[in-house]
PDB file of C-alpha atoms in Angstrom:
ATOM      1  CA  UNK A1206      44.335 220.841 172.534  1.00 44.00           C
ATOM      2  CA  UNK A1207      44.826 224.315 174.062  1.00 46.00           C
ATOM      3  CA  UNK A1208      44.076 226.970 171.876  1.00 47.00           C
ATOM      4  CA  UNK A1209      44.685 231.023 172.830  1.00 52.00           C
ATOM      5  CA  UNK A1210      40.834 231.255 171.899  1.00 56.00           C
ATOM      6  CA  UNK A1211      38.364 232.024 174.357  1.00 75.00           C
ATOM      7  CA  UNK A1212      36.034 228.782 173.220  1.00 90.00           C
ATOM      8  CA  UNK A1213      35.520 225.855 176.382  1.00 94.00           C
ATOM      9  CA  UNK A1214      37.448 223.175 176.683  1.00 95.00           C
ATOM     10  CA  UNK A1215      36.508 220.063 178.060  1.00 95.00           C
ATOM     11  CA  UNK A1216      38.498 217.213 179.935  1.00 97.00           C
ATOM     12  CA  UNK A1217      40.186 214.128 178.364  1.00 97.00           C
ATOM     13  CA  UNK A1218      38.257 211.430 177.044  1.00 97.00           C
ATOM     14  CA  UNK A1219      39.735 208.773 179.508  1.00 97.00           C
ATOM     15  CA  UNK A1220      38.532 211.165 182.659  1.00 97.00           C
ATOM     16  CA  UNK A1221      35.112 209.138 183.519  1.00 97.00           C
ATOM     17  CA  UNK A1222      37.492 206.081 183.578  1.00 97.00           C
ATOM     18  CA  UNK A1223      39.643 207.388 185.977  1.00 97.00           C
ATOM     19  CA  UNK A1224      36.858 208.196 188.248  1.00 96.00           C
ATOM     20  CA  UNK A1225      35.529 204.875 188.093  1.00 95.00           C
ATOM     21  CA  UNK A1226      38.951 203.614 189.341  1.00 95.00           C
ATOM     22  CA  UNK A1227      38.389 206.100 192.474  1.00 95.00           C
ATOM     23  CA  UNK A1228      35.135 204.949 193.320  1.00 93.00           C
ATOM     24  CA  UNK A1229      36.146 201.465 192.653  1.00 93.00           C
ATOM     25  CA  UNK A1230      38.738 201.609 194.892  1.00 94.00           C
ATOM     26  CA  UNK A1231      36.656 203.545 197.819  1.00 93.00           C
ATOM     27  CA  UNK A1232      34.054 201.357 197.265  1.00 92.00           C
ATOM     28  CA  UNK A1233      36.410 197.960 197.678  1.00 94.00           C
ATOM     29  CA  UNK A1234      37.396 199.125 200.938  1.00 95.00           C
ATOM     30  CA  UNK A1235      34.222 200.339 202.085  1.00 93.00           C
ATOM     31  CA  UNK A1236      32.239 196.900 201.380  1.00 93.00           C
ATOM     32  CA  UNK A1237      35.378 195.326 202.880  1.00 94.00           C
ATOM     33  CA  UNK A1238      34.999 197.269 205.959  1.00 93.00           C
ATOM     34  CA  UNK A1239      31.438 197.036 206.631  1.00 91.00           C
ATOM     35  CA  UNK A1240      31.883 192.892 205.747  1.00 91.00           C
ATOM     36  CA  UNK A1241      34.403 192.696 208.768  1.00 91.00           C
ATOM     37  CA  UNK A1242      31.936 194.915 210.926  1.00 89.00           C
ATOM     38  CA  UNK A1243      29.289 192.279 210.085  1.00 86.00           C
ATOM     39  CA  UNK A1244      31.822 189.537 210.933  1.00 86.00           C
ATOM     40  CA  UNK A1245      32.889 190.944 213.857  1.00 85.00           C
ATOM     41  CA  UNK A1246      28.783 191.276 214.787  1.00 82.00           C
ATOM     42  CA  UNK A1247      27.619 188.012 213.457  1.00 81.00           C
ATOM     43  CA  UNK A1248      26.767 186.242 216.793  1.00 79.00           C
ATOM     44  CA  UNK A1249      25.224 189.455 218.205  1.00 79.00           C
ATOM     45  CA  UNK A1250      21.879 189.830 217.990  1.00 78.00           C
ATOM     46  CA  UNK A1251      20.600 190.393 214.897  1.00 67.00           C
ATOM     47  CA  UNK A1252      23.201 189.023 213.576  1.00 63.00           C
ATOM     48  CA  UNK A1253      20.753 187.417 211.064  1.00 65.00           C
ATOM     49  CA  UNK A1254      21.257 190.139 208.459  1.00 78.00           C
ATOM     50  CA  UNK A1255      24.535 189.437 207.530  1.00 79.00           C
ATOM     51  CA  UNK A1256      25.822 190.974 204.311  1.00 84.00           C
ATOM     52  CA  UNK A1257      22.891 192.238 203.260  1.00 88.00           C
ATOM     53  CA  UNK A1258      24.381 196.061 204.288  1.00 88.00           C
ATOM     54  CA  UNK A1259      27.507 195.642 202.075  1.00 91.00           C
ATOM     55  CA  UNK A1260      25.772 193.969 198.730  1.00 91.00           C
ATOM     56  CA  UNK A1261      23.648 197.027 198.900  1.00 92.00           C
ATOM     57  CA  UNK A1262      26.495 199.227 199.373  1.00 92.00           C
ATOM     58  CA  UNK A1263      28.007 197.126 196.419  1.00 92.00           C
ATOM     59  CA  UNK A1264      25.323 197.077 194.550  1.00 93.00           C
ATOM     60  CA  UNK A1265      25.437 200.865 195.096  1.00 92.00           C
ATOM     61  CA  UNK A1266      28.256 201.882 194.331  1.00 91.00           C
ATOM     62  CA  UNK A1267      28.678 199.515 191.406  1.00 91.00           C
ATOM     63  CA  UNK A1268      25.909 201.464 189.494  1.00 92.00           C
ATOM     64  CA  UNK A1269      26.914 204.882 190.633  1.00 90.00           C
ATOM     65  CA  UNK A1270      30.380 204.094 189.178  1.00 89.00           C
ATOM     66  CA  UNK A1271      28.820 202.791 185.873  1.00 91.00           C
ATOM     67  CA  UNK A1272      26.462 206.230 185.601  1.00 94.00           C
ATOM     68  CA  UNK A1273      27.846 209.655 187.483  1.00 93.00           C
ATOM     69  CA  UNK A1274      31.316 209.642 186.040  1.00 95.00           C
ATOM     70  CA  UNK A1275      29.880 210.411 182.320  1.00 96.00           C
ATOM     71  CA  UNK A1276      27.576 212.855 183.533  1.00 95.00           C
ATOM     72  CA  UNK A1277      30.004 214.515 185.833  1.00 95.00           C
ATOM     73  CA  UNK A1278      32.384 214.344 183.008  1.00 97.00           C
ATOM     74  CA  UNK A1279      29.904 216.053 180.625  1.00 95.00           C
ATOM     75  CA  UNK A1280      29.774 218.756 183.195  1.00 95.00           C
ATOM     76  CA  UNK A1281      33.315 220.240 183.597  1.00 96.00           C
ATOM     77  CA  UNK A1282      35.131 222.481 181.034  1.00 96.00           C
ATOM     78  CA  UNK A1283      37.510 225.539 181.389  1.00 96.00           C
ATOM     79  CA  UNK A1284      38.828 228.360 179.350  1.00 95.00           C
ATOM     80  CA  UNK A1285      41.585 231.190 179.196  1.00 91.00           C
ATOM     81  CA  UNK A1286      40.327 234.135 178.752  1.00 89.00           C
ATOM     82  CA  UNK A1287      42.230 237.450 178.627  1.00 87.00           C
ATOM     83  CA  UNK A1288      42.675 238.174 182.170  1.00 88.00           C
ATOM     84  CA  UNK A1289      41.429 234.430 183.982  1.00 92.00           C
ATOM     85  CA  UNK A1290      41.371 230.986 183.918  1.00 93.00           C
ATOM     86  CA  UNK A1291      37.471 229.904 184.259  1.00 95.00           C
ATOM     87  CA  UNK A1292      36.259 226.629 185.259  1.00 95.00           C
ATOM     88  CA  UNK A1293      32.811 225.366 185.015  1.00 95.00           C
ATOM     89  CA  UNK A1294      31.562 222.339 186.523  1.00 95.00           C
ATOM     90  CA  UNK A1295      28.395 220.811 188.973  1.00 93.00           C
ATOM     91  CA  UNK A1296      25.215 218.835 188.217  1.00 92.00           C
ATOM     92  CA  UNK A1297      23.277 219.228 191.197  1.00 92.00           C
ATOM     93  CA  UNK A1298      25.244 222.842 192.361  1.00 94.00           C
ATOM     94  CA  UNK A1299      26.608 223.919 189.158  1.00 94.00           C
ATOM     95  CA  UNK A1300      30.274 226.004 190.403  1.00 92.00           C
ATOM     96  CA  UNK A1301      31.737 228.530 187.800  1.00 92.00           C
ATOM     97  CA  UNK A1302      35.228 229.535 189.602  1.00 90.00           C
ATOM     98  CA  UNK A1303      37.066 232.216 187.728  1.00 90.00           C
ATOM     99  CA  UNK A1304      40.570 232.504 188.518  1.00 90.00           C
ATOM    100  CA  UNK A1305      42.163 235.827 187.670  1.00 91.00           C
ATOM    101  CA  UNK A1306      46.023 235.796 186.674  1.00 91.00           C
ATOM    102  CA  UNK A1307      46.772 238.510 188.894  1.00 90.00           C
ATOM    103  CA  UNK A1308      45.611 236.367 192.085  1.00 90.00           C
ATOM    104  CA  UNK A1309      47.610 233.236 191.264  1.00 92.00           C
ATOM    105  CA  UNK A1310      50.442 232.539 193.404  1.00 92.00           C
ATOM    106  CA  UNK A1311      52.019 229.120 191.821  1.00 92.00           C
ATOM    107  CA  UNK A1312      50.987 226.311 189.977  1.00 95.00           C
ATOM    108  CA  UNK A1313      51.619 222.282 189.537  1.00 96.00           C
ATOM    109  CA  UNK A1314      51.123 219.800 187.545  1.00 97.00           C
ATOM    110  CA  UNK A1315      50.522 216.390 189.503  1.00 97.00           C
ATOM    111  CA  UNK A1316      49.611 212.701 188.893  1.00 97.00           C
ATOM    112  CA  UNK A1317      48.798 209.906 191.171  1.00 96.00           C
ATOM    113  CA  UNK A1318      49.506 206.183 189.858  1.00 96.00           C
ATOM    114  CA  UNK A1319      46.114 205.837 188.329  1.00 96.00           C
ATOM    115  CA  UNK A1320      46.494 209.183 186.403  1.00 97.00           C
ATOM    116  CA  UNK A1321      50.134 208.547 185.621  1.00 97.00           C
ATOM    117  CA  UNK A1322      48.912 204.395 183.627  1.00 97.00           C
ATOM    118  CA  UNK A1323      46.190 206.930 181.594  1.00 97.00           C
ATOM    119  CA  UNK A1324      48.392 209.582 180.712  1.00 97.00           C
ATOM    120  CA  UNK A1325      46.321 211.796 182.585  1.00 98.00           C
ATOM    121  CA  UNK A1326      47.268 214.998 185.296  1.00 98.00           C
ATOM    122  CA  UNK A1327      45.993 217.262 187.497  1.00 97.00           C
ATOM    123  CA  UNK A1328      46.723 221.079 187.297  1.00 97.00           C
ATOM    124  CA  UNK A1329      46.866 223.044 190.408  1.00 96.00           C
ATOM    125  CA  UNK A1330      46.641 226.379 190.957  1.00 95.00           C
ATOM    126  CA  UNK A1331      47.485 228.235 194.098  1.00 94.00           C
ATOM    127  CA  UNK A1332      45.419 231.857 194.511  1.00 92.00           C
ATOM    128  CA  UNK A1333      45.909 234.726 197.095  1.00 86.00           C
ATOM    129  CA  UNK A1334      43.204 234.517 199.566  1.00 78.00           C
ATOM    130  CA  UNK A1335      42.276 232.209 202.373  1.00 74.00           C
ATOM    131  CA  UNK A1336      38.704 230.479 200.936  1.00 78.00           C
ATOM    132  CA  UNK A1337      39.124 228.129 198.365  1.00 76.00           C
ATOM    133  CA  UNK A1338      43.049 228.808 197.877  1.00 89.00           C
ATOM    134  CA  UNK A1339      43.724 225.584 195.583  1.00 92.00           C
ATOM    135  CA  UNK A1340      41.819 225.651 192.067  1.00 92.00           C
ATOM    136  CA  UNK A1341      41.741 221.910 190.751  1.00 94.00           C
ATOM    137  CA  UNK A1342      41.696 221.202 186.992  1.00 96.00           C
ATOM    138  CA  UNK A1343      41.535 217.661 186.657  1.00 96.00           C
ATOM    139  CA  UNK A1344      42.015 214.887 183.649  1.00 96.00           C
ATOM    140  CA  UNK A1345      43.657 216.889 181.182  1.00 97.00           C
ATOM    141  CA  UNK A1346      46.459 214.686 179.136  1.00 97.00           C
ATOM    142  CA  UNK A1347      49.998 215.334 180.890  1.00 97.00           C
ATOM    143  CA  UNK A1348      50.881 217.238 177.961  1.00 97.00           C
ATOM    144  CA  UNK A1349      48.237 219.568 177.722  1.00 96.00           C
ATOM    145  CA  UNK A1350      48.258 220.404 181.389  1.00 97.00           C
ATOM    146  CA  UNK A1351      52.317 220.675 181.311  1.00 97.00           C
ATOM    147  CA  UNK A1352      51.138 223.072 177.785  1.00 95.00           C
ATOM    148  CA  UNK A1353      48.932 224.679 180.113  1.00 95.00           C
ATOM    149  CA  UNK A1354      50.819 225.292 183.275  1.00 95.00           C
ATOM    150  CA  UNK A1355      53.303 226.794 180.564  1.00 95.00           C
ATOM    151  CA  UNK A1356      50.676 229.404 179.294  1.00 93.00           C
ATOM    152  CA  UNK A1357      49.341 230.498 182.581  1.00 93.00           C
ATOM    153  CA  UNK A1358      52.748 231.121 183.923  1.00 93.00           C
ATOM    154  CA  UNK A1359      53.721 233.402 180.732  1.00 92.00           C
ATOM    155  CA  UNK A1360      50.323 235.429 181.159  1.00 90.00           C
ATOM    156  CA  UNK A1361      50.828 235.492 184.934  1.00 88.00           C
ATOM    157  CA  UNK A1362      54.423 236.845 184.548  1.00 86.00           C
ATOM    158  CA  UNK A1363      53.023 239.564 181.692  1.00 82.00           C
ATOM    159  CA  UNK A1364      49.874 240.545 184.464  1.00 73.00           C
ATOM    160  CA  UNK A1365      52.693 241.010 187.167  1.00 67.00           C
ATOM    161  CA  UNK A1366      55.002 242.853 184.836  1.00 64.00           C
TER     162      UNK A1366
END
């Protein structure tokens, strides 16, 4: 819930699940990939090892995608203040972006299929300057980021009045 207070906010609840889903999804057509690389290799030499590079890779990315996304989730939070929008996320490089209303350009709200099946949206906002122009706030519920989009664009308009 979005509250005019200045107190963090963190993502949705169902945001580490829709990461998994991403890395799932890379990581199917990844092993896939390298599987068809090792077919396409077999009778080469060395072709003894086949397999044994996309199990790892599996293997991989099937623990990675049970661990990072709670950690990474654990890690990202935002807040209005009086003048910005402040995001704060990283576990290895910790990034604390502050977005002041008067540099916003535009905003969206977006959702792919995956976000649209968890009720889940990205907001995106668009700042004056050429380095890191797009600001991405992801799973927040598609009502809270349409409630959000709605309260940066009435501060925006009051900064530009």
């Amino acid at each position: 819930m979005i509250s005019e207070s200045n107190a963090w906010q963190s993502l949705d609840q169902k945001t580490p699940l829709l990461w998994r889903w991403y890395l799932g999804i890379i990581g199917f057509f990844s092993v896939l990939g390298w599987f068809a690389f090792d077919l396409v290799n077999l009778f080469k030499p060395g072709g003894l090892w086949f397999g044994v590079g996309p199990l790892a890779l599996l293997t991989l990315i099937l623990v990675g995608g049970w661990l990072l996304p709670p950690v990474y989730y654990r890690r990202w939070r935002y807040r209005l203040s009086d003048a910005a929008l402040w995001i704060n996320r990283g576990v290895v490089v910790q990034v604390d972006s502050l977005v002041p209303f008067l540099r916003i350009q535009h905003m969206d709200v977006s959702q792919n299929m995956i976000e649209r099946e968890l009720d889940l949206a990205r907001l995106l906002v668009y700042t004056a300057g050429v380095r890191d122009n797009v600001i991405v706030l992801p799973g927040l519920k598609r009502a809270e980021a349409d409630r959000l989009l709605e309260v940066l664009r009435a501060r925006v308009q009051d900064e530009t009045l």
